[in-house]
Amino acid sequence: QFALGEVSRILGGRLVDGLKMLEKNKKKEKMHCSDGCDDRVKKRRRGMMLESVREEIAATATSAAGDDENENDGDDAANEQTKDEHNANDDNADEEFNIIEQSLKETFITVDRGLLDEEEIEPMYSGTTACVVLKRHQKLYVANSGDSRAVLARRTSSGGDSQKDGEEQNNEQSFTTIPLSIDQNPDSPGEKERILDSGGYVSPPPEPGLTARVWLDPNMTQIGLAMARSIGDHAVKGVGVIAEPVVSVHTIDEELDEFVIIATDGVWEFISSEDAVDIVGKCLYDGGKKDASEACEALIKAATAKWHEFEGDYRDDITAMVIRLKDLWSVV
């Protein structure tokens, strides 16, 4: 809870500084580059502008992000999938994505290392996942470290069929589930290779439905962390477990994108992304049309019931958020 609070606090300041600097340099470029500037000059100036913004952000960071860059082979495969929707031909969008991506990564790393200074927190053998969704204009920027998950519900059909006198209108809707993040399990492509190259050991899932684990020793008796990235868990940081998140972007379809679910693995253990969207969608749009808080409560109750069914009195952490996108901070 402390770590996620720190992510919000630090990220806010870093994003404001970076985006302000970006806008400031865009104005400078516009002033200095009239219609007479050729494309090469414009491209070179954009590169210089972006580098100055990066340096401005880095100057406020205490993290050594470079330490983690070489361990970050898993980002390549993940980013190829998650950046498909990002418009590579839009220079301004690319620059904004780079600033936000850097801010998110540096924030996670700063919080992770800052845990060492907290007397009441023991980050050696405890830690947390973190999944952050930032809405800016009509884009969702998603940073994920660990096996929490963010999914989006896109409407595929709606009710509202013609009704006869005395008949209630059918308001049932259906949705397509769009993953906004990728679970970073120890045996995921790129993640496993980084851990093994760093001297760690990965055990396969002992049975279907369970997860692979990271170990310090070949006998697989020490630690056994069930994720490849996390904030905290410093005992396995030396064997390839990193705090740096995978960052992706999704362009919102204003007509069809309805809501986002962000939840910890306690929700996803027995409930698929599609089932979660179905549970929330029925609460929001069918029958009584409940609000987002009530829909979130229904999802948590469903997850709790599944844990009780399969594990008795034991259950993992179950935390969830439901965010309706329609008219959400329309000025953002």
mmCIF file of C-alpha atoms in Angstrom:
data_model
loop_
_atom_site.group_PDB
_atom_site.id
_atom_site.type_symbol
_atom_site.label_atom_id
_atom_site.label_comp_id
_atom_site.label_asym_id
_atom_site.label_seq_id
_atom_site.Cartn_x
_atom_site.Cartn_y
_atom_site.Cartn_z
ATOM 1 C CA GLN A 1 0.000 0.000 0.000
ATOM 2 C CA PHE A 2 2.860 2.350 0.842
ATOM 3 C CA ALA A 3 4.686 1.537 -2.400
ATOM 4 C CA LEU A 4 1.656 2.172 -4.614
ATOM 5 C CA GLY A 5 1.032 5.468 -2.827
ATOM 6 C CA GLU A 6 4.602 6.475 -3.578
ATOM 7 C CA VAL A 7 4.139 5.549 -7.246
ATOM 8 C CA SER A 8 1.188 7.959 -7.476
ATOM 9 C CA ARG A 9 3.021 10.749 -5.656
ATOM 10 C CA ILE A 10 6.295 10.568 -7.589
ATOM 11 C CA LEU A 11 4.738 9.858 -10.979
ATOM 12 C CA GLY A 12 2.474 12.898 -10.794
ATOM 13 C CA GLY A 13 5.340 15.329 -10.326
ATOM 14 C CA ARG A 14 7.579 13.675 -12.883
ATOM 15 C CA LEU A 15 4.895 13.630 -15.584
ATOM 16 C CA VAL A 16 3.957 17.258 -15.012
ATOM 17 C CA ASP A 17 7.599 18.335 -15.322
ATOM 18 C CA GLY A 18 8.271 16.212 -18.400
ATOM 19 C CA LEU A 19 5.124 17.140 -20.319
ATOM 20 C CA LYS A 20 5.511 20.833 -19.498
ATOM 21 C CA MET A 21 9.043 20.728 -20.844
ATOM 22 C CA LEU A 22 7.819 18.892 -23.948
ATOM 23 C CA GLU A 23 5.184 21.561 -24.652
ATOM 24 C CA LYS A 24 7.716 24.317 -24.002
ATOM 25 C CA ASN A 25 10.166 22.857 -26.505
ATOM 26 C CA LYS A 26 7.417 22.295 -29.063
ATOM 27 C CA LYS A 27 6.663 26.024 -28.928
ATOM 28 C CA LYS A 28 10.348 26.806 -29.357
ATOM 29 C CA GLU A 29 10.532 24.500 -32.369
ATOM 30 C CA LYS A 30 7.490 26.153 -33.904
ATOM 31 C CA MET A 31 9.026 29.597 -33.432
ATOM 32 C CA HIS A 32 12.431 28.638 -34.837
ATOM 33 C CA CYS A 33 11.220 26.409 -37.641
ATOM 34 C CA SER A 34 9.165 28.256 -40.220
ATOM 35 C CA ASP A 35 7.898 26.869 -43.490
ATOM 36 C CA GLY A 36 11.432 27.171 -44.807
ATOM 37 C CA CYS A 37 12.778 24.353 -42.617
ATOM 38 C CA ASP A 38 13.305 21.095 -44.438
ATOM 39 C CA ASP A 39 12.379 17.703 -42.956
ATOM 40 C CA ARG A 40 15.947 16.911 -41.910
ATOM 41 C CA VAL A 41 16.214 20.077 -39.849
ATOM 42 C CA LYS A 42 12.847 19.452 -38.236
ATOM 43 C CA LYS A 43 13.774 15.849 -37.417
ATOM 44 C CA ARG A 44 17.124 16.885 -35.911
ATOM 45 C CA ARG A 45 15.504 19.577 -33.782
ATOM 46 C CA ARG A 46 12.814 17.165 -32.575
ATOM 47 C CA GLY A 47 15.556 14.755 -31.542
ATOM 48 C CA MET A 48 17.405 17.491 -29.642
ATOM 49 C CA MET A 49 14.156 18.594 -28.026
ATOM 50 C CA LEU A 50 13.291 15.086 -26.865
ATOM 51 C CA GLU A 51 16.789 14.541 -25.486
ATOM 52 C CA SER A 52 16.581 17.751 -23.453
ATOM 53 C CA VAL A 53 13.281 16.636 -21.945
ATOM 54 C CA ARG A 54 14.751 13.258 -21.071
ATOM 55 C CA GLU A 55 17.696 14.930 -19.366
ATOM 56 C CA GLU A 56 15.333 17.193 -17.430
ATOM 57 C CA ILE A 57 13.415 14.186 -16.089
ATOM 58 C CA ALA A 58 16.540 12.184 -15.364
ATOM 59 C CA ALA A 59 18.001 15.067 -13.370
ATOM 60 C CA THR A 60 15.216 14.692 -10.816
ATOM 61 C CA ALA A 61 15.526 10.919 -10.549
ATOM 62 C CA THR A 62 17.683 9.075 -8.056
ATOM 63 C CA SER A 63 17.252 5.774 -9.875
ATOM 64 C CA ALA A 64 19.947 4.272 -12.040
ATOM 65 C CA ALA A 65 17.639 3.014 -14.721
ATOM 66 C CA GLY A 66 20.580 1.885 -16.804
ATOM 67 C CA ASP A 67 21.283 -0.929 -14.352
ATOM 68 C CA ASP A 68 18.030 -2.518 -15.358
ATOM 69 C CA GLU A 69 18.122 -1.810 -19.089
ATOM 70 C CA ASN A 70 20.465 -4.684 -19.847
ATOM 71 C CA GLU A 71 18.238 -7.036 -17.895
ATOM 72 C CA ASN A 72 15.184 -5.971 -19.814
ATOM 73 C CA ASP A 73 15.202 -8.372 -22.764
ATOM 74 C CA GLY A 74 11.582 -9.256 -22.006
ATOM 75 C CA ASP A 75 10.492 -5.785 -23.051
ATOM 76 C CA ASP A 76 11.298 -6.428 -26.712
ATOM 77 C CA ALA A 77 8.685 -9.136 -27.239
ATOM 78 C CA ALA A 78 6.152 -7.408 -24.993
ATOM 79 C CA ASN A 79 6.550 -4.005 -26.606
ATOM 80 C CA GLU A 80 6.120 -5.430 -30.118
ATOM 81 C CA GLN A 81 2.639 -6.563 -29.111
ATOM 82 C CA THR A 82 1.616 -3.667 -26.891
ATOM 83 C CA LYS A 83 2.799 -0.832 -29.144
ATOM 84 C CA ASP A 84 0.952 -2.035 -32.246
ATOM 85 C CA GLU A 85 -1.743 0.560 -31.675
ATOM 86 C CA HIS A 86 0.757 3.375 -31.271
ATOM 87 C CA ASN A 87 1.028 5.534 -34.405
ATOM 88 C CA ALA A 88 4.707 5.431 -35.271
ATOM 89 C CA ASN A 89 4.272 8.061 -37.995
ATOM 90 C CA ASP A 90 3.023 10.689 -35.593
ATOM 91 C CA ASP A 91 6.182 12.345 -34.285
ATOM 92 C CA ASN A 92 4.397 14.229 -31.520
ATOM 93 C CA ALA A 93 2.682 11.057 -30.304
ATOM 94 C CA ASP A 94 6.016 9.224 -30.308
ATOM 95 C CA GLU A 95 7.681 11.955 -28.299
ATOM 96 C CA GLU A 96 4.856 12.035 -25.766
ATOM 97 C CA PHE A 97 4.927 8.250 -25.430
ATOM 98 C CA ASN A 98 8.688 8.301 -24.835
ATOM 99 C CA ILE A 99 8.370 10.926 -22.100
ATOM 100 C CA ILE A 100 5.536 9.095 -20.348
ATOM 101 C CA GLU A 101 7.250 5.715 -20.718
ATOM 102 C CA GLN A 102 10.463 7.058 -19.192
ATOM 103 C CA SER A 103 8.552 8.729 -16.351
ATOM 104 C CA LEU A 104 6.687 5.527 -15.524
ATOM 105 C CA LYS A 105 9.803 3.371 -15.592
ATOM 106 C CA GLU A 106 11.869 5.743 -13.485
ATOM 107 C CA THR A 107 9.042 6.095 -10.977
ATOM 108 C CA PHE A 108 8.749 2.345 -10.425
ATOM 109 C CA ILE A 109 12.518 1.977 -10.017
ATOM 110 C CA THR A 110 12.727 4.972 -7.659
ATOM 111 C CA VAL A 111 9.968 3.593 -5.435
ATOM 112 C CA ASP A 112 11.560 0.146 -5.419
ATOM 113 C CA ARG A 113 14.907 1.474 -4.230
ATOM 114 C CA GLY A 114 13.298 3.955 -1.861
ATOM 115 C CA LEU A 115 11.845 1.063 0.146
ATOM 116 C CA LEU A 116 15.327 0.501 1.585
ATOM 117 C CA ASP A 117 15.002 3.813 3.442
ATOM 118 C CA GLU A 118 11.703 2.901 5.124
ATOM 119 C CA GLU A 119 12.326 1.596 8.637
ATOM 120 C CA GLU A 120 8.919 -0.043 9.004
ATOM 121 C CA ILE A 121 9.088 -1.910 5.685
ATOM 122 C CA GLU A 122 11.116 -5.048 4.996
ATOM 123 C CA PRO A 123 11.558 -5.147 1.205
ATOM 124 C CA MET A 124 13.974 -8.080 1.222
ATOM 125 C CA TYR A 125 11.335 -10.797 1.431
ATOM 126 C CA SER A 126 8.148 -8.871 0.677
ATOM 127 C CA GLY A 127 6.980 -6.884 -2.309
ATOM 128 C CA THR A 128 4.087 -5.864 -4.498
ATOM 129 C CA THR A 129 2.925 -5.915 -8.066
ATOM 130 C CA ALA A 130 1.928 -2.594 -9.620
ATOM 131 C CA CYS A 131 -0.383 -1.841 -12.533
ATOM 132 C CA VAL A 132 -0.865 1.825 -13.444
ATOM 133 C CA VAL A 133 -3.232 3.196 -16.091
ATOM 134 C CA LEU A 134 -2.800 6.841 -17.077
ATOM 135 C CA LYS A 135 -5.444 8.537 -19.253
ATOM 136 C CA ARG A 136 -4.236 11.492 -21.286
ATOM 137 C CA HIS A 137 -6.495 12.868 -23.987
ATOM 138 C CA GLN A 138 -7.777 9.792 -25.853
ATOM 139 C CA LYS A 139 -4.959 7.454 -24.916
ATOM 140 C CA LEU A 140 -4.435 5.007 -22.068
ATOM 141 C CA TYR A 141 -0.811 4.546 -21.017
ATOM 142 C CA VAL A 142 -0.355 1.323 -19.061
ATOM 143 C CA ALA A 143 2.634 0.352 -16.893
ATOM 144 C CA ASN A 144 2.700 -3.125 -15.403
ATOM 145 C CA SER A 145 5.190 -4.840 -13.120
ATOM 146 C CA GLY A 146 4.192 -8.338 -12.018
ATOM 147 C CA ASP A 147 1.006 -10.310 -12.497
ATOM 148 C CA SER A 148 -1.682 -7.764 -11.757
ATOM 149 C CA ARG A 149 -3.658 -7.041 -14.902
ATOM 150 C CA ALA A 150 -5.580 -4.342 -16.758
ATOM 151 C CA VAL A 151 -8.248 -5.155 -19.347
ATOM 152 C CA LEU A 152 -10.590 -3.019 -21.414
ATOM 153 C CA ALA A 153 -14.169 -3.777 -22.437
ATOM 154 C CA ARG A 154 -15.112 -2.741 -25.969
ATOM 155 C CA ARG A 155 -18.797 -2.871 -26.865
ATOM 156 C CA THR A 156 -19.568 -5.169 -29.796
ATOM 157 C CA SER A 157 -23.387 -5.000 -29.752
ATOM 158 C CA SER A 158 -26.161 -3.344 -27.800
ATOM 159 C CA GLY A 159 -29.772 -3.753 -27.051
ATOM 160 C CA GLY A 160 -32.355 -1.207 -27.827
ATOM 161 C CA ASP A 161 -34.301 -3.373 -30.269
ATOM 162 C CA SER A 162 -37.710 -2.136 -31.248
ATOM 163 C CA GLN A 163 -40.210 -2.906 -28.530
ATOM 164 C CA LYS A 164 -43.918 -3.465 -28.549
ATOM 165 C CA ASP A 165 -46.361 -1.774 -26.212
ATOM 166 C CA GLY A 166 -46.100 -3.165 -22.709
ATOM 167 C CA GLU A 167 -42.756 -4.876 -23.359
ATOM 168 C CA GLU A 168 -39.561 -3.836 -21.606
ATOM 169 C CA GLN A 169 -36.700 -2.812 -23.893
ATOM 170 C CA ASN A 170 -33.809 -5.279 -24.130
ATOM 171 C CA ASN A 171 -30.681 -3.407 -22.955
ATOM 172 C CA GLU A 172 -28.300 -6.368 -22.879
ATOM 173 C CA GLN A 173 -24.862 -5.597 -24.333
ATOM 174 C CA SER A 174 -21.889 -7.746 -25.258
ATOM 175 C CA PHE A 175 -18.210 -6.871 -25.146
ATOM 176 C CA THR A 176 -14.849 -7.787 -26.589
ATOM 177 C CA THR A 177 -12.105 -8.054 -23.975
ATOM 178 C CA ILE A 178 -8.889 -6.225 -24.870
ATOM 179 C CA PRO A 179 -5.785 -6.893 -22.732
ATOM 180 C CA LEU A 180 -3.999 -3.692 -21.727
ATOM 181 C CA SER A 181 -1.146 -5.447 -19.928
ATOM 182 C CA ILE A 182 0.752 -8.725 -20.046
ATOM 183 C CA ASP A 183 1.300 -10.895 -16.961
ATOM 184 C CA GLN A 184 5.031 -11.162 -16.294
ATOM 185 C CA ASN A 185 5.418 -14.737 -15.115
ATOM 186 C CA PRO A 186 8.845 -16.287 -14.496
ATOM 187 C CA ASP A 187 8.477 -18.590 -17.510
ATOM 188 C CA SER A 188 7.214 -15.892 -19.912
ATOM 189 C CA PRO A 189 9.307 -15.330 -23.063
ATOM 190 C CA GLY A 190 12.102 -12.879 -22.343
ATOM 191 C CA GLU A 191 11.471 -12.950 -18.597
ATOM 192 C CA LYS A 192 12.784 -16.496 -18.141
ATOM 193 C CA GLU A 193 15.870 -15.824 -20.252
ATOM 194 C CA ARG A 194 16.746 -12.714 -18.214
ATOM 195 C CA ILE A 195 16.396 -14.616 -14.921
ATOM 196 C CA LEU A 196 18.517 -17.555 -16.115
ATOM 197 C CA ASP A 197 21.177 -15.236 -17.550
ATOM 198 C CA SER A 198 21.352 -13.480 -14.163
ATOM 199 C CA GLY A 199 22.035 -16.732 -12.303
ATOM 200 C CA GLY A 200 18.517 -17.465 -11.124
ATOM 201 C CA TYR A 201 16.486 -20.643 -11.507
ATOM 202 C CA VAL A 202 12.940 -21.062 -12.801
ATOM 203 C CA SER A 203 10.727 -23.999 -11.913
ATOM 204 C CA PRO A 204 7.799 -24.849 -14.202
ATOM 205 C CA PRO A 205 4.215 -24.763 -12.931
ATOM 206 C CA PRO A 206 3.749 -27.899 -10.787
ATOM 207 C CA GLU A 207 0.301 -28.441 -12.281
ATOM 208 C CA PRO A 208 -2.148 -26.685 -14.619
ATOM 209 C CA GLY A 209 -3.492 -23.478 -13.116
ATOM 210 C CA LEU A 210 -0.394 -22.840 -10.983
ATOM 211 C CA THR A 211 2.540 -20.573 -11.819
ATOM 212 C CA ALA A 212 6.249 -20.938 -12.439
ATOM 213 C CA ARG A 213 8.566 -19.626 -9.712
ATOM 214 C CA VAL A 214 11.949 -17.909 -9.349
ATOM 215 C CA TRP A 215 14.581 -19.454 -7.047
ATOM 216 C CA LEU A 216 18.020 -18.508 -5.799
ATOM 217 C CA ASP A 217 19.412 -22.052 -5.746
ATOM 218 C CA PRO A 218 19.417 -25.037 -8.110
ATOM 219 C CA ASN A 219 17.635 -27.169 -5.518
ATOM 220 C CA MET A 220 14.803 -24.609 -5.662
ATOM 221 C CA THR A 221 14.457 -24.204 -1.910
ATOM 222 C CA GLN A 222 15.072 -20.448 -1.511
ATOM 223 C CA ILE A 223 12.402 -17.778 -2.166
ATOM 224 C CA GLY A 224 10.102 -19.197 -4.902
ATOM 225 C CA LEU A 225 8.666 -15.888 -6.145
ATOM 226 C CA ALA A 226 5.743 -16.373 -8.548
ATOM 227 C CA MET A 227 6.450 -13.334 -10.780
ATOM 228 C CA ALA A 228 9.335 -12.008 -12.861
ATOM 229 C CA ARG A 229 8.938 -8.322 -11.940
ATOM 230 C CA SER A 230 7.917 -6.611 -8.722
ATOM 231 C CA ILE A 231 8.491 -3.650 -6.429
ATOM 232 C CA GLY A 232 10.351 -4.953 -3.380
ATOM 233 C CA ASP A 233 11.393 -8.633 -3.178
ATOM 234 C CA HIS A 234 15.008 -7.481 -3.087
ATOM 235 C CA ALA A 235 16.264 -10.975 -2.210
ATOM 236 C CA VAL A 236 15.773 -11.962 -5.862
ATOM 237 C CA LYS A 237 16.738 -8.676 -7.512
ATOM 238 C CA GLY A 238 20.221 -10.095 -8.117
ATOM 239 C CA VAL A 239 18.861 -12.975 -10.174
ATOM 240 C CA GLY A 240 16.886 -11.034 -12.753
ATOM 241 C CA VAL A 241 13.680 -9.997 -10.981
ATOM 242 C CA ILE A 242 13.286 -6.301 -11.804
ATOM 243 C CA ALA A 243 10.935 -3.474 -10.841
ATOM 244 C CA GLU A 244 10.931 -1.770 -14.234
ATOM 245 C CA PRO A 245 7.463 -2.068 -15.807
ATOM 246 C CA VAL A 246 6.457 -2.888 -19.352
ATOM 247 C CA VAL A 247 4.745 0.220 -20.750
ATOM 248 C CA SER A 248 2.141 0.163 -23.527
ATOM 249 C CA VAL A 249 -0.414 2.524 -25.030
ATOM 250 C CA HIS A 250 -3.997 2.064 -26.198
ATOM 251 C CA THR A 251 -5.960 4.573 -28.269
ATOM 252 C CA ILE A 252 -9.503 4.897 -26.953
ATOM 253 C CA ASP A 253 -12.433 4.340 -29.297
ATOM 254 C CA GLU A 254 -14.819 6.969 -27.985
ATOM 255 C CA GLU A 255 -17.864 5.158 -29.343
ATOM 256 C CA LEU A 256 -17.115 1.582 -28.297
ATOM 257 C CA ASP A 257 -14.648 1.497 -25.365
ATOM 258 C CA GLU A 258 -16.745 1.352 -22.210
ATOM 259 C CA PHE A 259 -14.749 0.462 -19.090
ATOM 260 C CA VAL A 260 -11.404 -0.702 -17.696
ATOM 261 C CA ILE A 261 -10.767 -3.287 -14.988
ATOM 262 C CA ILE A 262 -7.501 -3.201 -13.008
ATOM 263 C CA ALA A 263 -7.082 -6.061 -10.547
ATOM 264 C CA THR A 264 -4.525 -8.131 -8.663
ATOM 265 C CA ASP A 265 -3.869 -11.801 -9.353
ATOM 266 C CA GLY A 266 -6.319 -12.794 -6.635
ATOM 267 C CA VAL A 267 -9.063 -11.861 -9.076
ATOM 268 C CA TRP A 268 -7.456 -13.524 -12.092
ATOM 269 C CA GLU A 269 -6.572 -16.798 -10.357
ATOM 270 C CA PHE A 270 -9.973 -18.349 -11.064
ATOM 271 C CA ILE A 271 -11.689 -15.707 -13.215
ATOM 272 C CA SER A 272 -10.651 -15.074 -16.816
ATOM 273 C CA SER A 273 -10.432 -11.598 -18.283
ATOM 274 C CA GLU A 274 -13.505 -12.357 -20.401
ATOM 275 C CA ASP A 275 -15.508 -13.531 -17.389
ATOM 276 C CA ALA A 276 -14.528 -10.432 -15.411
ATOM 277 C CA VAL A 277 -15.697 -8.161 -18.236
ATOM 278 C CA ASP A 278 -18.949 -10.130 -18.413
ATOM 279 C CA ILE A 279 -19.566 -9.777 -14.651
ATOM 280 C CA VAL A 280 -18.902 -6.036 -14.664
ATOM 281 C CA GLY A 281 -20.755 -5.443 -17.926
ATOM 282 C CA LYS A 282 -23.926 -7.105 -16.666
ATOM 283 C CA CYS A 283 -23.856 -4.949 -13.531
ATOM 284 C CA LEU A 284 -23.323 -1.716 -15.437
ATOM 285 C CA TYR A 285 -25.657 -2.171 -18.372
ATOM 286 C CA ASP A 286 -28.144 -4.978 -17.786
ATOM 287 C CA GLY A 287 -31.130 -4.919 -15.484
ATOM 288 C CA GLY A 288 -30.650 -2.467 -12.623
ATOM 289 C CA LYS A 289 -27.702 -0.652 -14.218
ATOM 290 C CA LYS A 290 -25.496 -0.389 -11.135
ATOM 291 C CA ASP A 291 -22.630 2.077 -10.787
ATOM 292 C CA ALA A 292 -18.925 1.255 -11.119
ATOM 293 C CA SER A 293 -18.441 0.747 -7.371
ATOM 294 C CA GLU A 294 -21.255 -1.804 -7.223
ATOM 295 C CA ALA A 295 -19.918 -3.562 -10.319
ATOM 296 C CA CYS A 296 -16.468 -3.712 -8.735
ATOM 297 C CA GLU A 297 -17.955 -5.169 -5.555
ATOM 298 C CA ALA A 298 -19.719 -7.843 -7.612
ATOM 299 C CA LEU A 299 -16.403 -8.787 -9.244
ATOM 300 C CA ILE A 300 -14.649 -9.036 -5.871
ATOM 301 C CA LYS A 301 -17.460 -11.182 -4.462
ATOM 302 C CA ALA A 302 -17.278 -13.482 -7.480
ATOM 303 C CA ALA A 303 -13.512 -13.869 -7.055
ATOM 304 C CA THR A 304 -13.890 -14.515 -3.324
ATOM 305 C CA ALA A 305 -16.506 -17.181 -3.982
ATOM 306 C CA LYS A 306 -14.156 -18.929 -6.412
ATOM 307 C CA TRP A 307 -11.356 -18.984 -3.852
ATOM 308 C CA HIS A 308 -13.713 -20.431 -1.245
ATOM 309 C CA GLU A 309 -14.857 -23.074 -3.737
ATOM 310 C CA PHE A 310 -11.358 -24.240 -4.646
ATOM 311 C CA GLU A 311 -9.203 -23.317 -1.621
ATOM 312 C CA GLY A 312 -11.537 -23.217 1.367
ATOM 313 C CA ASP A 313 -10.669 -20.444 3.838
ATOM 314 C CA TYR A 314 -7.428 -19.420 2.081
ATOM 315 C CA ARG A 315 -7.343 -16.724 -0.591
ATOM 316 C CA ASP A 316 -4.787 -14.444 -2.206
ATOM 317 C CA ASP A 317 -5.039 -10.654 -2.183
ATOM 318 C CA ILE A 318 -8.150 -9.534 -4.065
ATOM 319 C CA THR A 319 -8.027 -5.873 -5.087
ATOM 320 C CA ALA A 320 -9.874 -4.386 -8.049
ATOM 321 C CA MET A 321 -10.903 -1.125 -9.698
ATOM 322 C CA VAL A 322 -13.559 -0.491 -12.340
ATOM 323 C CA ILE A 323 -13.318 2.727 -14.372
ATOM 324 C CA ARG A 324 -16.017 3.824 -16.799
ATOM 325 C CA LEU A 325 -14.449 5.710 -19.695
ATOM 326 C CA LYS A 326 -17.480 7.575 -20.976
ATOM 327 C CA ASP A 327 -17.257 11.247 -19.983
ATOM 328 C CA LEU A 328 -14.397 10.467 -17.568
ATOM 329 C CA TRP A 329 -12.525 13.740 -17.119
ATOM 330 C CA SER A 330 -13.384 14.760 -20.638
ATOM 331 C CA VAL A 331 -10.976 17.712 -20.390
ATOM 332 C CA VAL A 332 -7.971 15.449 -19.689
#
